[in-house]
Amino acid sequence: MARLVLAGKANCPHYAKAELLADYLQANLPDFRVHKITQHPDKWEEWLQQVCERNGWEHQESPIIWRELLYRGGKGLLLGGMEDFLQYVQRYYGVSTAVSSEEMLDIAEENLQAHTEIEKEEEEFRSLINPLQIWITSASSPTCYQLIPLLASGEVFGLSTEISIHLLDASQFEEVLHGLALEAADLACPLLRSVGEHTEVAEAFVQADVVILLDDVLVNPEVQPLESCIREVGEICQVYAPLIEKNAKSEVRVIASGKTFVNLKAMMMITYGPSIKPENVIAVASSWESAAKAMLARKLNLSAAEVKDVIVWGNISGCNYIDLSHGKAYGYDSGIRGPPDFPHPLLNVISDREWIHSAVLSEQSSLRSRLCHCAGMLPAHAVATALRHWYQGSPPGEAISVGVLTKGQYGIPEGIVFSVPVRFHSGTWEVITELEMNEETREALGRAAHELLQEKLVAMKEIQEMHPYGANNITSDKDLHQEMETLPAGSL
């Protein structure tokens, strides 16, 4: 069986004549098939050139007709233009046609009108499919490599939401970005519309719905003082925040992740981007939360999913506190039995307090060591988890740890990004404020707040040096020192 491909300009009378003859043959011959391709006159030359280059043909007029062998594949056999087609049909099928010039022109005009209407309908249909625009900074990082398939799977934003991913990094990583884009396309994920590569920062975040900040600052006190590291964080945010304000959508959501200064990055984005809604900027604490749950689950011979409500307070990438006082273990085999959803308080089923301190709570804990050496899978999962909760809601009754701009909850000073327990629902979040807090937790929160206020003080000094006349959303040195004086390092 053979198939003819008939292509031409929508307003071409010769294409109209060939089309009439092809339709007649398809209607009267059982083994004759024709596929028609109509191109707008403005696009015809470019399209024809591409087809000829791809197939090694030479043809310069409308229409162009070739023969394809079904079920065999390979390059088609070029027949030529309208006259070549008429001779082919006469020779093989003994069929000829006689169409007047006026009829050919009328059909060509109808073809152009129909083609224009179809293009308009397709454009309207495409406009209805509006993929989420996801921008990822420092996209050459291992975390981004692990994150892309999670975002494209449909589990994060929903199985009916298409996405476009934009990879942003410095020009020296252009080849890495290109390789990432090709590999992401090879995944053939039905919800992944496109993957863009960007090395021009000035063109970043165009129409962004979500911005994921993976930028990290190398911290080595022997080489670089803390003030220099904080200045570097500020410089990054000073570039990103105004661009997000300018290019992104008004409801853009910004997620800060990484191993260093995660809270500070989120706070600086709010500071340098005053029109970015503060509630739309969060810092990801899920790495600590999920790693702690996994470690506790191994201790209890449970799966990590059966450990819930482990809360990460404070400075995510610095002085944080893993709070187990509200944690629950489900499915734990003990003397007290109940239904499958019956929770056991974690501190009731783990009697080894020395293990808890050495493995989870201390500054030299094995949990901290594991997180400092994670390669990218865990941070990627943490970002994907936070986004999934944000877009689809968190599990009912479950606390999720997220760094947000504080408003004085639990006595935490206002105006710093602090990791607290929240609930996600309907695309928003709210801080869980009804939790009881023991003295140990209060002291830990005081230390974390003290550290974050110190970071903020250094960052504000850098801002005021660069902007000596200040800005409405920048806290003064005096206010910060007063906050520091009222907050001893040991307690709230």
Short mmCIF file of N, CA, C and O in Angstrom, two decimals, residues 49-108:
data_model
loop_
_atom_site.label_atom_id
_atom_site.label_comp_id
_atom_site.label_asym_id
_atom_site.label_seq_id
_atom_site.Cartn_x
_atom_site.Cartn_y
_atom_site.Cartn_z
N GLN A 49 12.02 24.59 2.44
CA GLN A 49 13.48 24.47 2.52
C GLN A 49 13.88 23.41 3.55
O GLN A 49 14.77 22.59 3.31
N GLN A 50 13.21 23.40 4.70
CA GLN A 50 13.52 22.42 5.74
C GLN A 50 13.22 21.00 5.28
O GLN A 50 14.01 20.07 5.52
N VAL A 51 12.10 20.80 4.60
CA VAL A 51 11.73 19.47 4.11
C VAL A 51 12.74 18.97 3.08
O VAL A 51 13.17 17.81 3.10
N CYS A 52 13.13 19.85 2.17
CA CYS A 52 14.07 19.44 1.13
C CYS A 52 15.46 19.14 1.70
O CYS A 52 16.12 18.18 1.30
N GLU A 53 15.91 19.95 2.67
CA GLU A 53 17.21 19.70 3.30
C GLU A 53 17.20 18.38 4.05
O GLU A 53 18.18 17.62 4.02
N ARG A 54 16.10 18.08 4.73
CA ARG A 54 16.02 16.86 5.51
C ARG A 54 16.03 15.62 4.63
O ARG A 54 16.56 14.57 5.01
N ASN A 55 15.45 15.72 3.44
CA ASN A 55 15.33 14.55 2.57
C ASN A 55 16.31 14.54 1.41
O ASN A 55 16.34 13.57 0.63
N GLY A 56 17.08 15.63 1.26
CA GLY A 56 18.02 15.69 0.15
C GLY A 56 17.34 15.93 -1.20
O GLY A 56 17.80 15.43 -2.22
N TRP A 57 16.26 16.68 -1.22
CA TRP A 57 15.52 16.95 -2.45
C TRP A 57 15.82 18.35 -2.96
O TRP A 57 16.31 19.21 -2.21
N GLU A 58 15.48 18.58 -4.22
CA GLU A 58 15.53 19.92 -4.80
C GLU A 58 14.15 20.23 -5.38
O GLU A 58 13.71 19.58 -6.33
N HIS A 59 13.48 21.18 -4.77
CA HIS A 59 12.14 21.56 -5.22
C HIS A 59 11.88 22.98 -4.75
O HIS A 59 12.18 23.33 -3.62
N GLN A 60 11.27 23.81 -5.60
CA GLN A 60 11.13 25.22 -5.27
C GLN A 60 9.73 25.78 -5.46
O GLN A 60 9.53 26.98 -5.33
N GLU A 61 8.75 24.94 -5.76
CA GLU A 61 7.42 25.48 -6.05
C GLU A 61 6.36 24.76 -5.24
O GLU A 61 6.62 23.76 -4.58
N SER A 62 5.16 25.33 -5.29
CA SER A 62 4.00 24.72 -4.64
C SER A 62 3.09 24.15 -5.72
O SER A 62 2.86 24.81 -6.74
N PRO A 63 2.63 22.91 -5.52
CA PRO A 63 2.83 22.03 -4.36
C PRO A 63 4.08 21.18 -4.51
O PRO A 63 4.72 21.18 -5.57
N ILE A 64 4.40 20.43 -3.43
CA ILE A 64 5.41 19.38 -3.49
C ILE A 64 4.72 18.07 -3.10
O ILE A 64 3.93 18.03 -2.17
N ILE A 65 5.01 17.02 -3.87
CA ILE A 65 4.31 15.75 -3.67
C ILE A 65 5.34 14.63 -3.62
O ILE A 65 6.25 14.58 -4.46
N TRP A 66 5.20 13.78 -2.63
CA TRP A 66 6.08 12.61 -2.56
C TRP A 66 5.28 11.38 -2.16
O TRP A 66 4.16 11.46 -1.66
N ARG A 67 5.93 10.23 -2.40
CA ARG A 67 5.28 8.94 -2.15
C ARG A 67 5.99 8.24 -1.00
O ARG A 67 7.21 8.16 -0.97
N GLU A 68 5.18 7.75 -0.03
CA GLU A 68 5.73 7.00 1.09
C GLU A 68 5.21 5.58 1.06
O GLU A 68 4.05 5.34 0.75
N LEU A 69 6.09 4.63 1.38
CA LEU A 69 5.70 3.23 1.47
C LEU A 69 5.32 2.92 2.91
O LEU A 69 6.16 2.97 3.80
N LEU A 70 4.05 2.62 3.14
CA LEU A 70 3.59 2.32 4.48
C LEU A 70 4.23 1.05 5.00
O LEU A 70 4.50 0.11 4.25
N TYR A 71 4.42 1.02 6.31
CA TYR A 71 4.95 -0.14 7.02
C TYR A 71 6.41 -0.43 6.70
O TYR A 71 6.95 -1.43 7.14
N ARG A 72 7.06 0.40 5.91
CA ARG A 72 8.47 0.13 5.58
C ARG A 72 9.39 1.24 6.07
O ARG A 72 10.56 1.00 6.28
N GLY A 73 8.86 2.42 6.27
CA GLY A 73 9.70 3.52 6.74
C GLY A 73 10.68 3.98 5.68
O GLY A 73 10.56 3.65 4.50
N GLY A 74 11.69 4.74 6.09
CA GLY A 74 12.69 5.23 5.16
C GLY A 74 12.25 6.52 4.49
O GLY A 74 11.15 7.02 4.68
N LYS A 75 13.14 7.07 3.69
CA LYS A 75 12.89 8.33 3.01
C LYS A 75 11.84 8.15 1.92
O LYS A 75 11.82 7.14 1.21
N GLY A 76 10.97 9.17 1.77
CA GLY A 76 9.95 9.11 0.73
C GLY A 76 10.54 9.31 -0.66
O GLY A 76 11.67 9.77 -0.83
N LEU A 77 9.74 8.97 -1.68
CA LEU A 77 10.15 9.12 -3.08
C LEU A 77 9.49 10.37 -3.64
O LEU A 77 8.27 10.46 -3.74
N LEU A 78 10.32 11.37 -4.00
CA LEU A 78 9.80 12.64 -4.51
C LEU A 78 9.19 12.45 -5.89
O LEU A 78 9.84 11.93 -6.80
N LEU A 79 7.92 12.88 -6.05
CA LEU A 79 7.28 12.88 -7.36
C LEU A 79 7.48 14.20 -8.08
O LEU A 79 7.66 14.24 -9.29
N GLY A 80 7.40 15.32 -7.32
CA GLY A 80 7.61 16.62 -7.93
C GLY A 80 6.46 17.57 -7.64
O GLY A 80 5.89 17.57 -6.54
N GLY A 81 6.10 18.36 -8.66
CA GLY A 81 5.03 19.34 -8.51
C GLY A 81 3.72 18.84 -9.10
O GLY A 81 3.51 17.64 -9.28
N MET A 82 2.84 19.80 -9.45
CA MET A 82 1.51 19.45 -9.91
C MET A 82 1.57 18.67 -11.23
O MET A 82 0.90 17.64 -11.39
N GLU A 83 2.37 19.14 -12.20
CA GLU A 83 2.43 18.45 -13.50
C GLU A 83 2.97 17.03 -13.34
O GLU A 83 2.49 16.10 -13.98
N ASP A 84 3.96 16.87 -12.48
CA ASP A 84 4.50 15.52 -12.22
C ASP A 84 3.44 14.62 -11.61
O ASP A 84 3.34 13.43 -11.94
N PHE A 85 2.63 15.18 -10.75
CA PHE A 85 1.56 14.41 -10.12
C PHE A 85 0.50 14.00 -11.14
O PHE A 85 0.02 12.86 -11.14
N LEU A 86 0.14 14.93 -12.03
CA LEU A 86 -0.87 14.63 -13.06
C LEU A 86 -0.38 13.49 -13.96
O LEU A 86 -1.15 12.58 -14.32
N GLN A 87 0.89 13.55 -14.35
CA GLN A 87 1.44 12.48 -15.20
C GLN A 87 1.48 11.15 -14.45
O GLN A 87 1.17 10.09 -15.02
N TYR A 88 1.83 11.18 -13.16
CA TYR A 88 1.87 9.97 -12.35
C TYR A 88 0.49 9.31 -12.26
O TYR A 88 0.34 8.10 -12.46
N VAL A 89 -0.52 10.12 -12.03
CA VAL A 89 -1.89 9.59 -11.90
C VAL A 89 -2.39 9.04 -13.24
O VAL A 89 -3.03 7.99 -13.31
N GLN A 90 -2.08 9.76 -14.32
CA GLN A 90 -2.50 9.32 -15.64
C GLN A 90 -1.84 7.99 -16.00
O GLN A 90 -2.48 7.06 -16.53
N ARG A 91 -0.53 7.85 -15.66
CA ARG A 91 0.21 6.66 -16.03
C ARG A 91 -0.24 5.43 -15.23
O ARG A 91 -0.40 4.35 -15.78
N TYR A 92 -0.43 5.60 -13.91
CA TYR A 92 -0.71 4.45 -13.05
C TYR A 92 -2.20 4.14 -12.91
O TYR A 92 -2.57 2.99 -12.69
N TYR A 93 -3.04 5.17 -12.98
CA TYR A 93 -4.46 4.95 -12.71
C TYR A 93 -5.37 5.30 -13.89
O TYR A 93 -6.57 5.05 -13.84
N GLY A 94 -4.79 5.91 -14.94
CA GLY A 94 -5.58 6.27 -16.10
C GLY A 94 -6.62 7.32 -15.80
O GLY A 94 -7.70 7.33 -16.41
N VAL A 95 -6.33 8.19 -14.88
CA VAL A 95 -7.28 9.23 -14.47
C VAL A 95 -6.68 10.59 -14.77
O VAL A 95 -5.50 10.84 -14.54
N SER A 96 -7.52 11.48 -15.33
CA SER A 96 -7.09 12.86 -15.60
C SER A 96 -8.16 13.80 -15.05
O SER A 96 -9.24 13.39 -14.67
N THR A 97 -7.84 15.08 -15.02
CA THR A 97 -8.78 16.07 -14.49
C THR A 97 -8.77 17.31 -15.35
O THR A 97 -7.76 17.64 -15.99
N ALA A 98 -9.91 17.99 -15.36
CA ALA A 98 -10.03 19.25 -16.10
C ALA A 98 -10.73 20.24 -15.19
O ALA A 98 -11.95 20.21 -15.02
N VAL A 99 -9.96 21.11 -14.59
CA VAL A 99 -10.50 22.11 -13.68
C VAL A 99 -10.15 23.49 -14.23
O VAL A 99 -9.00 23.75 -14.59
N SER A 100 -11.16 24.36 -14.32
CA SER A 100 -10.92 25.69 -14.88
C SER A 100 -10.09 26.53 -13.92
O SER A 100 -10.02 26.25 -12.72
N SER A 101 -9.50 27.58 -14.49
CA SER A 101 -8.68 28.47 -13.67
C SER A 101 -9.50 29.15 -12.59
O SER A 101 -9.03 29.35 -11.46
N GLU A 102 -10.74 29.52 -12.93
CA GLU A 102 -11.60 30.18 -11.93
C GLU A 102 -11.90 29.24 -10.76
O GLU A 102 -11.88 29.66 -9.60
N GLU A 103 -12.16 27.97 -11.07
CA GLU A 103 -12.43 27.00 -10.01
C GLU A 103 -11.20 26.82 -9.13
O GLU A 103 -11.30 26.73 -7.89
N MET A 104 -10.03 26.75 -9.74
CA MET A 104 -8.80 26.59 -8.97
C MET A 104 -8.58 27.77 -8.02
O MET A 104 -8.22 27.61 -6.86
N LEU A 105 -8.83 29.00 -8.51
CA LEU A 105 -8.66 30.19 -7.67
C LEU A 105 -9.66 30.22 -6.53
O LEU A 105 -9.33 30.61 -5.40
N ASP A 106 -10.91 29.82 -6.83
CA ASP A 106 -11.93 29.79 -5.77
C ASP A 106 -11.56 28.80 -4.68
O ASP A 106 -11.68 29.09 -3.47
N ILE A 107 -11.09 27.63 -5.09
CA ILE A 107 -10.70 26.61 -4.10
C ILE A 107 -9.50 27.08 -3.29
O ILE A 107 -9.43 26.87 -2.08
N ALA A 108 -8.54 27.73 -3.98
CA ALA A 108 -7.36 28.23 -3.28
C ALA A 108 -7.75 29.28 -2.23
O ALA A 108 -7.20 29.29 -1.11
#
